[in-house]
């Protein structure tokens, strides 16, 4: 049962490649809709063109209702990584201008998928499980991550709101992978892991600050063990790329808004959001328990008679006037959409708190990711896409559970059952959201999904 086969990692390449194809078909609505104008997706192209001219602005027509006016100049607050990516893409293929969102989002999804596969392999390699058990659990985790996580939603609608999030999510998962690798390797492999971590952490920061900020705090923890391992070279590769990304982020923020906040809502042209943020705060700790209830528990699946048979939509939710909108866009709480991960994360958290269950660095990293969770729970809005920003903590705690293979083995059937439940609920509710509720889905995409679901009259 728990007899190990050496340090052999599970073979997850096949399932990862299969779901790469599945996610491509999902992102491109069956494989044919590649170059599509997503909502405000052209703003990143415009931002990239302005960068080439040495300007931090953006065309007003491209950013439209998300414009921020600073001293009479048009600005946008979204992370710059997708804009930087657009520069070579538009150089290589100019006809794709304004229509790169799906290719961009898919590339991020693939990075996240392979990084998560690496994390699961690393965790299970050190667990006292048989090769067969490792493969079963590893494949179940990959299925859950691909179809029972926010990744599906982020790829189903790669608008300006989701593209920066999926890139931050992808680079964050990759950074966690290389951080874990750097703690178990030596020599040249250690140097490569540190360099990759620093690059991924920096990319996460310039994609979406809430994803990258934790790694700015994690980097010093990784630096501690380098003091007696060629410290100059390894410290340089650890700190220079991430430091350059941090300097770029702060400089860009100051050039955009005259401060280092990265998102000064005083300049937003939307009076509702601007006035609420100024009066009540963009982040507020009083929101944490209410957001926790919304994201983790309250939003249960609702049956409907037509495909996709589970209904997703906005629901009234504004306790004590804490949120900018009197409703939530969370359509499926983690208890239902990612219950497989939540179970493992809860067990992992218990191990982190138990004496001898984890070392000090693991606990410190988990604490940093927990701060990220608190920040997201204190935000003034509620949306399903924000669940992705809770995943670095959940994934890290889940890995602690996998590393202790005895519990993972004992709960293997429960875990696999929860993967099935999560995949069904998350997939069907996500389809329902894209077809019935998401106002940012292009009309032609919605019509095609309606056709696939046998609801052609709604196209």
Tab-separated table of C-alpha atoms in Angstrom:
chain	number	residue	atom	x	y	z
A	1	UNK	CA	0.000	0.000	0.000
A	2	UNK	CA	2.616	2.512	1.102
A	3	UNK	CA	5.660	0.783	-0.292
A	4	UNK	CA	7.657	3.317	-2.271
A	5	UNK	CA	9.208	2.713	-5.673
A	6	UNK	CA	12.303	4.794	-5.012
A	7	UNK	CA	11.878	8.459	-5.823
A	8	UNK	CA	9.962	7.897	-9.011
A	9	UNK	CA	7.609	10.742	-9.926
A	10	UNK	CA	4.209	10.044	-11.496
A	11	UNK	CA	4.064	10.312	-15.265
A	12	UNK	CA	1.696	13.225	-15.900
A	13	UNK	CA	2.853	14.192	-19.390
A	14	UNK	CA	0.074	12.375	-21.221
A	15	UNK	CA	-2.780	13.838	-19.171
A	16	UNK	CA	-1.182	17.288	-19.336
A	17	UNK	CA	-0.956	17.153	-23.129
A	18	UNK	CA	-4.536	15.898	-23.384
A	19	UNK	CA	-5.829	18.808	-21.336
A	20	UNK	CA	-3.690	21.229	-23.299
A	21	UNK	CA	-5.747	20.215	-26.339
A	22	UNK	CA	-8.997	20.363	-24.344
A	23	UNK	CA	-8.234	23.871	-23.103
A	24	UNK	CA	-7.321	25.000	-26.623
A	25	UNK	CA	-10.684	23.791	-27.915
A	26	UNK	CA	-12.451	25.485	-25.017
A	27	UNK	CA	-10.578	28.773	-25.409
A	28	UNK	CA	-11.210	28.948	-29.142
A	29	UNK	CA	-14.862	27.787	-28.894
A	30	UNK	CA	-14.308	24.520	-30.689
A	31	UNK	CA	-10.953	25.289	-32.287
A	32	UNK	CA	-11.972	27.762	-34.977
A	33	UNK	CA	-12.287	31.132	-33.225
A	34	UNK	CA	-8.666	32.133	-32.623
A	35	UNK	CA	-8.428	35.795	-33.592
A	36	UNK	CA	-11.426	37.337	-31.852
A	37	UNK	CA	-11.874	40.880	-30.564
A	38	UNK	CA	-12.456	40.370	-26.838
A	39	UNK	CA	-13.866	43.188	-24.687
A	40	UNK	CA	-11.204	45.915	-24.400
A	41	UNK	CA	-8.536	43.431	-25.498
A	42	UNK	CA	-7.175	46.038	-27.910
A	43	UNK	CA	-6.189	48.225	-24.949
A	44	UNK	CA	-3.127	46.032	-24.445
A	45	UNK	CA	-2.125	46.518	-28.093
A	46	UNK	CA	-2.529	50.264	-27.667
A	47	UNK	CA	-0.527	50.226	-24.439
A	48	UNK	CA	2.271	48.318	-26.172
A	49	UNK	CA	2.399	50.882	-28.976
A	50	UNK	CA	2.614	53.680	-26.430
A	51	UNK	CA	5.444	51.870	-24.635
A	52	UNK	CA	7.409	51.795	-27.891
A	53	UNK	CA	7.035	55.584	-28.067
A	54	UNK	CA	8.258	55.973	-24.495
A	55	UNK	CA	4.774	56.840	-23.228
A	56	UNK	CA	2.739	55.168	-20.471
A	57	UNK	CA	-0.620	56.252	-21.878
A	58	UNK	CA	-3.225	54.402	-23.902
A	59	UNK	CA	-5.713	55.416	-26.587
A	60	UNK	CA	-9.021	56.534	-25.065
A	61	UNK	CA	-11.028	54.560	-27.627
A	62	UNK	CA	-9.149	51.372	-26.758
A	63	UNK	CA	-9.681	51.535	-22.987
A	64	UNK	CA	-13.168	53.119	-23.210
A	65	UNK	CA	-15.160	52.831	-19.967
A	66	UNK	CA	-12.137	51.687	-17.923
A	67	UNK	CA	-10.295	54.939	-18.589
A	68	UNK	CA	-8.452	56.741	-15.828
A	69	UNK	CA	-7.726	60.437	-16.417
A	70	UNK	CA	-4.558	61.734	-14.755
A	71	UNK	CA	-3.750	65.402	-15.358
A	72	UNK	CA	-5.750	65.291	-18.581
A	73	UNK	CA	-3.982	62.166	-19.881
A	74	UNK	CA	-5.529	58.751	-20.491
A	75	UNK	CA	-4.221	55.926	-18.333
A	76	UNK	CA	-5.135	52.302	-17.575
A	77	UNK	CA	-4.479	50.392	-14.371
A	78	UNK	CA	-4.244	46.852	-15.747
A	79	UNK	CA	-0.921	45.042	-15.431
A	80	UNK	CA	1.461	45.685	-18.338
A	81	UNK	CA	2.610	42.132	-19.084
A	82	UNK	CA	-0.056	41.414	-21.755
A	83	UNK	CA	0.849	44.751	-23.374
A	84	UNK	CA	4.537	43.813	-23.437
A	85	UNK	CA	3.590	40.472	-24.985
A	86	UNK	CA	1.635	42.245	-27.726
A	87	UNK	CA	4.730	44.090	-28.983
A	88	UNK	CA	6.482	41.083	-30.611
A	89	UNK	CA	3.170	39.468	-31.581
A	90	UNK	CA	2.048	42.512	-33.560
A	91	UNK	CA	5.489	42.765	-35.138
A	92	UNK	CA	5.327	39.141	-36.288
A	93	UNK	CA	1.681	39.211	-37.438
A	94	UNK	CA	0.190	42.724	-37.814
A	95	UNK	CA	-3.303	41.479	-38.875
A	96	UNK	CA	-3.707	40.061	-35.374
A	97	UNK	CA	-3.732	43.545	-33.838
A	98	UNK	CA	-6.435	43.772	-31.182
A	99	UNK	CA	-7.237	40.068	-31.441
A	100	UNK	CA	-4.460	38.346	-29.500
A	101	UNK	CA	-6.404	37.788	-26.286
A	102	UNK	CA	-7.216	34.120	-26.813
A	103	UNK	CA	-3.725	33.118	-27.885
A	104	UNK	CA	-2.323	35.079	-24.967
A	105	UNK	CA	-4.713	33.508	-22.465
A	106	UNK	CA	-4.125	30.016	-23.826
A	107	UNK	CA	-0.344	30.386	-23.497
A	108	UNK	CA	-0.833	31.431	-19.879
A	109	UNK	CA	-3.127	28.459	-19.310
A	110	UNK	CA	-0.517	26.055	-20.680
A	111	UNK	CA	2.148	27.519	-18.392
A	112	UNK	CA	-0.172	27.097	-15.409
A	113	UNK	CA	-1.041	23.534	-16.425
A	114	UNK	CA	2.562	22.374	-16.838
A	115	UNK	CA	3.704	24.203	-13.706
A	116	UNK	CA	0.985	22.527	-11.655
A	117	UNK	CA	1.951	19.158	-13.131
A	118	UNK	CA	5.523	19.801	-12.013
A	119	UNK	CA	4.350	20.702	-8.513
A	120	UNK	CA	2.270	17.538	-8.200
A	121	UNK	CA	5.146	15.403	-9.482
A	122	UNK	CA	7.570	16.994	-7.029
A	123	UNK	CA	5.214	16.527	-4.086
A	124	UNK	CA	4.346	12.924	-4.907
A	125	UNK	CA	7.954	11.982	-5.633
A	126	UNK	CA	8.794	12.524	-1.975
A	127	UNK	CA	5.653	10.776	-0.691
A	128	UNK	CA	5.730	7.166	0.599
A	129	UNK	CA	3.332	5.855	-2.046
A	130	UNK	CA	3.537	3.145	-4.659
A	131	UNK	CA	4.044	4.151	-8.278
A	132	UNK	CA	0.459	3.166	-9.111
A	133	UNK	CA	-0.984	5.263	-6.294
A	134	UNK	CA	1.128	8.252	-7.328
A	135	UNK	CA	-0.117	8.028	-10.900
A	136	UNK	CA	-3.766	7.739	-9.851
A	137	UNK	CA	-3.590	10.673	-7.473
A	138	UNK	CA	-1.451	12.747	-9.843
A	139	UNK	CA	-3.801	12.276	-12.790
A	140	UNK	CA	-6.813	13.091	-10.611
A	141	UNK	CA	-5.135	16.323	-9.520
A	142	UNK	CA	-4.467	17.320	-13.128
A	143	UNK	CA	-8.081	16.695	-14.122
A	144	UNK	CA	-9.238	18.756	-11.168
A	145	UNK	CA	-6.890	21.626	-11.944
A	146	UNK	CA	-7.848	21.782	-15.623
A	147	UNK	CA	-11.616	21.544	-15.218
A	148	UNK	CA	-12.289	22.102	-11.518
A	149	UNK	CA	-10.600	25.457	-10.995
A	150	UNK	CA	-10.993	29.102	-12.154
A	151	UNK	CA	-8.700	28.286	-15.089
A	152	UNK	CA	-11.737	27.247	-17.121
A	153	UNK	CA	-13.533	30.558	-16.593
A	154	UNK	CA	-10.436	32.624	-17.332
A	155	UNK	CA	-9.986	30.829	-20.653
A	156	UNK	CA	-13.676	30.978	-21.518
A	157	UNK	CA	-13.664	34.764	-21.518
A	158	UNK	CA	-10.252	36.328	-22.080
A	159	UNK	CA	-11.420	39.931	-21.828
A	160	UNK	CA	-9.185	42.653	-20.420
A	161	UNK	CA	-10.417	41.765	-16.921
A	162	UNK	CA	-9.364	38.119	-17.160
A	163	UNK	CA	-6.198	38.256	-19.248
A	164	UNK	CA	-4.005	39.938	-16.641
A	165	UNK	CA	-5.421	37.603	-13.979
A	166	UNK	CA	-4.663	34.430	-15.907
A	167	UNK	CA	-1.113	35.592	-16.578
A	168	UNK	CA	-0.614	36.475	-12.925
A	169	UNK	CA	-2.083	33.099	-11.983
A	170	UNK	CA	0.141	31.193	-14.419
A	171	UNK	CA	3.367	32.926	-13.420
A	172	UNK	CA	2.437	32.506	-9.759
A	173	UNK	CA	2.026	28.728	-10.079
A	174	UNK	CA	5.293	28.562	-12.030
A	175	UNK	CA	7.092	30.621	-9.384
A	176	UNK	CA	5.849	28.268	-6.657
A	177	UNK	CA	7.209	25.336	-8.671
A	178	UNK	CA	10.679	26.828	-9.038
A	179	UNK	CA	10.699	27.958	-5.409
A	180	UNK	CA	10.086	24.350	-4.373
A	181	UNK	CA	12.765	23.141	-6.782
A	182	UNK	CA	15.312	25.592	-5.397
A	183	UNK	CA	14.888	24.097	-1.928
A	184	UNK	CA	15.826	20.582	-3.038
A	185	UNK	CA	18.604	21.153	-5.598
A	186	UNK	CA	22.281	22.092	-5.527
A	187	UNK	CA	24.917	23.448	-7.881
A	188	UNK	CA	23.930	24.492	-11.391
A	189	UNK	CA	20.402	23.117	-10.947
A	190	UNK	CA	19.938	25.405	-7.941
A	191	UNK	CA	21.100	28.417	-9.940
A	192	UNK	CA	18.702	27.609	-12.777
A	193	UNK	CA	15.803	27.158	-10.362
A	194	UNK	CA	16.510	30.484	-8.663
A	195	UNK	CA	16.763	32.279	-11.998
A	196	UNK	CA	13.493	30.753	-13.189
A	197	UNK	CA	11.797	31.619	-9.891
A	198	UNK	CA	12.967	35.215	-10.098
A	199	UNK	CA	11.772	35.588	-13.691
A	200	UNK	CA	8.360	34.016	-13.000
A	201	UNK	CA	7.887	36.047	-9.821
A	202	UNK	CA	8.745	39.251	-11.676
A	203	UNK	CA	6.398	38.343	-14.525
A	204	UNK	CA	3.616	37.694	-11.997
A	205	UNK	CA	4.238	41.115	-10.465
A	206	UNK	CA	3.960	42.978	-13.775
A	207	UNK	CA	0.921	40.889	-14.752
A	208	UNK	CA	-1.066	41.593	-11.583
A	209	UNK	CA	0.514	43.005	-8.444
A	210	UNK	CA	-1.562	40.935	-6.032
A	211	UNK	CA	-0.064	37.776	-7.549
A	212	UNK	CA	3.513	39.047	-7.604
A	213	UNK	CA	3.752	40.828	-4.255
A	214	UNK	CA	3.948	37.614	-2.169
A	215	UNK	CA	7.053	36.525	-4.062
A	216	UNK	CA	8.826	39.767	-3.209
A	217	UNK	CA	8.500	38.588	0.404
A	218	UNK	CA	9.298	34.948	-0.378
A	219	UNK	CA	12.564	35.753	-2.189
A	220	UNK	CA	14.423	36.681	1.049
A	221	UNK	CA	13.336	33.349	2.561
A	222	UNK	CA	14.950	31.527	-0.351
A	223	UNK	CA	18.039	33.709	-0.021
A	224	UNK	CA	18.704	32.542	3.540
A	225	UNK	CA	19.842	29.060	2.500
A	226	UNK	CA	22.181	30.563	-0.114
A	227	UNK	CA	24.582	32.127	2.367
A	228	UNK	CA	26.884	29.095	2.217
A	229	UNK	CA	26.161	28.022	-1.363
A	230	UNK	CA	28.033	30.315	-3.780
A	231	UNK	CA	26.075	33.273	-2.404
A	232	UNK	CA	27.158	35.926	-4.899
A	233	UNK	CA	26.107	34.068	-8.050
A	234	UNK	CA	22.930	32.594	-6.609
A	235	UNK	CA	21.841	35.766	-4.843
A	236	UNK	CA	22.374	37.676	-8.081
A	237	UNK	CA	20.168	35.377	-10.161
A	238	UNK	CA	17.560	35.338	-7.376
A	239	UNK	CA	17.318	39.071	-6.813
A	240	UNK	CA	18.211	40.794	-10.090
A	241	UNK	CA	15.295	39.756	-12.382
A	242	UNK	CA	12.717	40.156	-9.612
A	243	UNK	CA	14.318	43.420	-8.500
A	244	UNK	CA	14.224	44.729	-12.072
A	245	UNK	CA	10.536	43.782	-12.351
A	246	UNK	CA	9.774	45.500	-9.042
A	247	UNK	CA	11.608	48.640	-10.147
A	248	UNK	CA	9.741	48.594	-13.473
A	249	UNK	CA	6.391	48.161	-11.719
A	250	UNK	CA	7.016	51.017	-9.286
A	251	UNK	CA	8.361	53.304	-12.017
A	252	UNK	CA	5.394	52.567	-14.279
A	253	UNK	CA	2.950	53.165	-11.438
A	254	UNK	CA	4.548	56.510	-10.627
A	255	UNK	CA	4.609	57.530	-14.291
A	256	UNK	CA	0.937	56.611	-14.640
A	257	UNK	CA	-0.525	58.011	-11.422
A	258	UNK	CA	2.156	59.988	-9.624
A	259	UNK	CA	2.320	57.440	-6.794
A	260	UNK	CA	3.298	53.801	-6.260
A	261	UNK	CA	-0.148	52.348	-5.566
A	262	UNK	CA	-0.610	50.923	-9.062
A	263	UNK	CA	-4.348	51.611	-9.012
A	264	UNK	CA	-5.425	55.017	-7.752
A	265	UNK	CA	-9.210	55.023	-8.030
A	266	UNK	CA	-9.407	58.809	-7.685
A	267	UNK	CA	-8.724	59.012	-11.408
A	268	UNK	CA	-11.391	56.520	-12.520
A	269	UNK	CA	-14.013	58.040	-14.840
A	270	UNK	CA	-16.663	55.678	-13.405
A	271	UNK	CA	-18.231	57.840	-10.675
A	272	UNK	CA	-19.783	54.900	-8.812
A	273	UNK	CA	-16.497	53.035	-8.410
A	274	UNK	CA	-14.469	56.200	-7.824
A	275	UNK	CA	-16.708	57.645	-5.132
A	276	UNK	CA	-17.154	54.316	-3.357
A	277	UNK	CA	-13.415	53.599	-3.290
A	278	UNK	CA	-12.594	57.076	-2.014
A	279	UNK	CA	-15.287	56.952	0.675
A	280	UNK	CA	-15.101	53.332	1.820
A	281	UNK	CA	-11.666	52.198	0.679
A	282	UNK	CA	-10.485	49.872	-2.068
A	283	UNK	CA	-9.496	47.357	0.621
A	284	UNK	CA	-11.172	47.041	4.003
A	285	UNK	CA	-10.720	44.332	6.638
A	286	UNK	CA	-14.415	44.430	7.609
A	287	UNK	CA	-15.186	42.739	4.299
A	288	UNK	CA	-13.066	39.656	5.042
A	289	UNK	CA	-15.665	37.440	6.799
A	290	UNK	CA	-18.386	38.296	4.271
A	291	UNK	CA	-16.092	37.688	1.301
A	292	UNK	CA	-14.912	34.436	2.879
A	293	UNK	CA	-18.501	33.237	3.164
A	294	UNK	CA	-19.204	34.228	-0.441
A	295	UNK	CA	-16.097	32.658	-1.975
A	296	UNK	CA	-15.940	29.507	0.120
A	297	UNK	CA	-19.479	28.512	1.120
A	298	UNK	CA	-22.592	30.444	0.080
A	299	UNK	CA	-22.849	30.006	-3.699
A	300	UNK	CA	-24.364	26.579	-4.295
A	301	UNK	CA	-25.250	25.027	-7.679
A	302	UNK	CA	-28.812	25.554	-8.856
A	303	UNK	CA	-30.521	23.122	-11.195
A	304	UNK	CA	-32.267	24.191	-14.393
A	305	UNK	CA	-34.168	22.160	-16.965
A	306	UNK	CA	-32.154	23.060	-20.063
A	307	UNK	CA	-28.482	22.599	-20.901
A	308	UNK	CA	-26.055	23.012	-19.249
A	309	UNK	CA	-28.479	22.028	-16.415
A	310	UNK	CA	-26.745	24.063	-13.695
A	311	UNK	CA	-27.503	27.779	-13.548
A	312	UNK	CA	-24.986	30.527	-12.809
A	313	UNK	CA	-25.785	34.192	-12.330
A	314	UNK	CA	-25.393	37.274	-10.187
A	315	UNK	CA	-27.005	37.187	-6.763
A	316	UNK	CA	-27.928	40.010	-4.423
A	317	UNK	CA	-25.297	40.335	-1.720
A	318	UNK	CA	-24.253	43.552	-0.039
A	319	UNK	CA	-24.110	43.160	3.739
A	320	UNK	CA	-23.733	46.504	5.490
A	321	UNK	CA	-23.062	48.276	2.169
A	322	UNK	CA	-19.516	46.922	2.087
A	323	UNK	CA	-19.255	46.368	-1.672
A	324	UNK	CA	-19.319	48.684	-4.637
A	325	UNK	CA	-22.094	46.677	-6.298
A	326	UNK	CA	-25.155	45.295	-4.446
A	327	UNK	CA	-24.562	41.826	-5.892
A	328	UNK	CA	-21.890	39.165	-6.184
A	329	UNK	CA	-20.544	37.690	-9.413
A	330	UNK	CA	-19.443	34.566	-7.566
A	331	UNK	CA	-21.598	31.831	-9.045
A	332	UNK	CA	-19.993	28.751	-7.459
A	333	UNK	CA	-18.139	28.774	-4.147
A	334	UNK	CA	-14.936	26.793	-3.682
A	335	UNK	CA	-16.796	24.237	-1.586
A	336	UNK	CA	-18.454	23.135	-4.842
A	337	UNK	CA	-16.262	24.237	-7.746
A	338	UNK	CA	-12.903	23.126	-6.278
A	339	UNK	CA	-13.787	20.886	-3.338
A	340	UNK	CA	-10.948	18.480	-4.200
A	341	UNK	CA	-8.363	21.224	-3.685
A	342	UNK	CA	-10.119	22.632	-0.641
A	343	UNK	CA	-10.027	19.265	1.136
A	344	UNK	CA	-6.313	18.824	0.516
A	345	UNK	CA	-5.598	22.417	1.482
A	346	UNK	CA	-7.421	22.047	4.810
A	347	UNK	CA	-5.390	18.919	5.582
A	348	UNK	CA	-2.215	20.700	4.496
A	349	UNK	CA	-3.008	23.630	6.795
A	350	UNK	CA	-3.448	21.214	9.691
A	351	UNK	CA	-0.036	19.736	8.918
A	352	UNK	CA	1.521	23.193	8.776
A	353	UNK	CA	0.212	23.884	12.267
A	354	UNK	CA	1.181	20.495	13.680
A	355	UNK	CA	4.629	20.230	15.321
A	356	UNK	CA	6.962	18.498	12.892
A	357	UNK	CA	4.474	18.688	10.034
A	358	UNK	CA	6.462	21.313	8.121
A	359	UNK	CA	9.600	23.404	8.509
A	360	UNK	CA	9.832	27.106	9.307
A	361	UNK	CA	10.248	28.151	5.669
A	362	UNK	CA	7.109	26.263	4.620
A	363	UNK	CA	5.161	27.961	7.388
A	364	UNK	CA	6.521	31.383	6.458
A	365	UNK	CA	5.646	30.911	2.774
A	366	UNK	CA	2.149	29.733	3.699
A	367	UNK	CA	1.767	32.778	5.947
A	368	UNK	CA	2.739	35.091	3.094
A	369	UNK	CA	0.203	33.492	0.757
A	370	UNK	CA	-2.390	33.752	3.524
A	371	UNK	CA	-1.795	37.510	3.581
A	372	UNK	CA	-2.581	37.524	-0.140
A	373	UNK	CA	-5.873	35.764	0.631
A	374	UNK	CA	-6.751	38.386	3.253
A	375	UNK	CA	-6.026	41.185	0.779
A	376	UNK	CA	-8.337	39.646	-1.832
A	377	UNK	CA	-11.067	39.040	0.739
A	378	UNK	CA	-10.895	42.701	1.766
A	379	UNK	CA	-11.408	44.021	-1.796
A	380	UNK	CA	-14.507	46.062	-2.609
A	381	UNK	CA	-15.818	43.682	-5.292
A	382	UNK	CA	-16.840	40.018	-5.491
A	383	UNK	CA	-16.354	37.980	-8.667
A	384	UNK	CA	-15.662	34.373	-9.628
A	385	UNK	CA	-12.452	35.334	-11.413
A	386	UNK	CA	-10.964	36.594	-8.152
A	387	UNK	CA	-10.990	33.027	-6.837
A	388	UNK	CA	-7.803	32.510	-8.847
A	389	UNK	CA	-6.024	34.847	-6.440
A	390	UNK	CA	-6.806	32.517	-3.546
A	391	UNK	CA	-5.201	29.575	-5.318
A	392	UNK	CA	-1.503	30.187	-4.535
A	393	UNK	CA	-2.265	29.611	-0.857
A	394	UNK	CA	-4.607	26.688	-1.532
A	395	UNK	CA	-2.144	25.043	-3.924
A	396	UNK	CA	0.767	25.427	-1.519
A	397	UNK	CA	-1.221	23.933	1.371
A	398	UNK	CA	-2.461	21.154	-0.935
A	399	UNK	CA	1.141	20.258	-1.788
A	400	UNK	CA	1.936	19.849	1.901
A	401	UNK	CA	-0.870	17.286	2.033
A	402	UNK	CA	0.445	15.424	-1.036
A	403	UNK	CA	3.963	15.260	0.369
A	404	UNK	CA	2.609	13.268	3.325
A	405	UNK	CA	1.441	10.416	1.138
A	406	UNK	CA	-0.196	8.366	3.886
A	407	UNK	CA	-3.162	10.720	4.243
A	408	UNK	CA	-3.383	11.255	0.480
A	409	UNK	CA	-3.520	7.486	-0.006
A	410	UNK	CA	-6.143	6.978	2.690
A	411	UNK	CA	-8.331	9.664	1.127
A	412	UNK	CA	-7.631	8.741	-2.497
A	413	UNK	CA	-11.196	7.656	-3.280
A	414	UNK	CA	-12.647	10.695	-1.542
A	415	UNK	CA	-10.236	12.922	-3.478
A	416	UNK	CA	-11.115	11.328	-6.807
A	417	UNK	CA	-14.825	11.562	-6.041
A	418	UNK	CA	-14.468	15.250	-5.211
A	419	UNK	CA	-12.568	15.784	-8.455
A	420	UNK	CA	-15.539	14.362	-10.373
A	421	UNK	CA	-18.002	16.523	-8.423
A	422	UNK	CA	-15.882	19.653	-8.889
A	423	UNK	CA	-15.372	19.057	-12.605
A	424	UNK	CA	-19.091	18.566	-13.241
A	425	UNK	CA	-20.209	21.555	-11.175
A	426	UNK	CA	-17.453	23.924	-12.288
A	427	UNK	CA	-17.726	23.027	-15.979
A	428	UNK	CA	-21.512	23.292	-16.171
A	429	UNK	CA	-21.816	26.456	-14.091
A	430	UNK	CA	-18.997	28.089	-16.057
A	431	UNK	CA	-20.779	27.320	-19.321
A	432	UNK	CA	-23.985	28.722	-17.874
A	433	UNK	CA	-22.181	31.896	-16.799
A	434	UNK	CA	-20.584	32.394	-20.211
A	435	UNK	CA	-23.835	31.807	-22.071
A	436	UNK	CA	-26.383	33.472	-19.805
A	437	UNK	CA	-24.746	36.025	-17.525
A	438	UNK	CA	-21.306	37.234	-18.615
A	439	UNK	CA	-21.766	40.536	-20.440
A	440	UNK	CA	-18.155	40.486	-21.666
A	441	UNK	CA	-18.496	37.392	-23.857
A	442	UNK	CA	-18.553	38.312	-27.583
A	443	UNK	CA	-21.945	37.769	-29.202
A	444	UNK	CA	-20.597	35.311	-31.778
A	445	UNK	CA	-18.984	33.240	-29.022
A	446	UNK	CA	-22.200	33.141	-27.013
A	447	UNK	CA	-24.131	32.111	-30.120
A	448	UNK	CA	-21.723	29.264	-30.808
A	449	UNK	CA	-21.926	27.980	-27.229
A	450	UNK	CA	-25.727	28.129	-27.453
A	451	UNK	CA	-25.518	26.078	-30.621
A	452	UNK	CA	-23.300	23.457	-28.987
A	453	UNK	CA	-25.746	23.264	-26.076
A	454	UNK	CA	-28.727	22.841	-28.376
A	455	UNK	CA	-30.085	26.304	-27.605
A	456	UNK	CA	-29.863	27.823	-31.074
A	457	UNK	CA	-32.882	30.022	-30.498
A	458	UNK	CA	-30.821	32.057	-28.034
A	459	UNK	CA	-27.990	32.882	-30.391
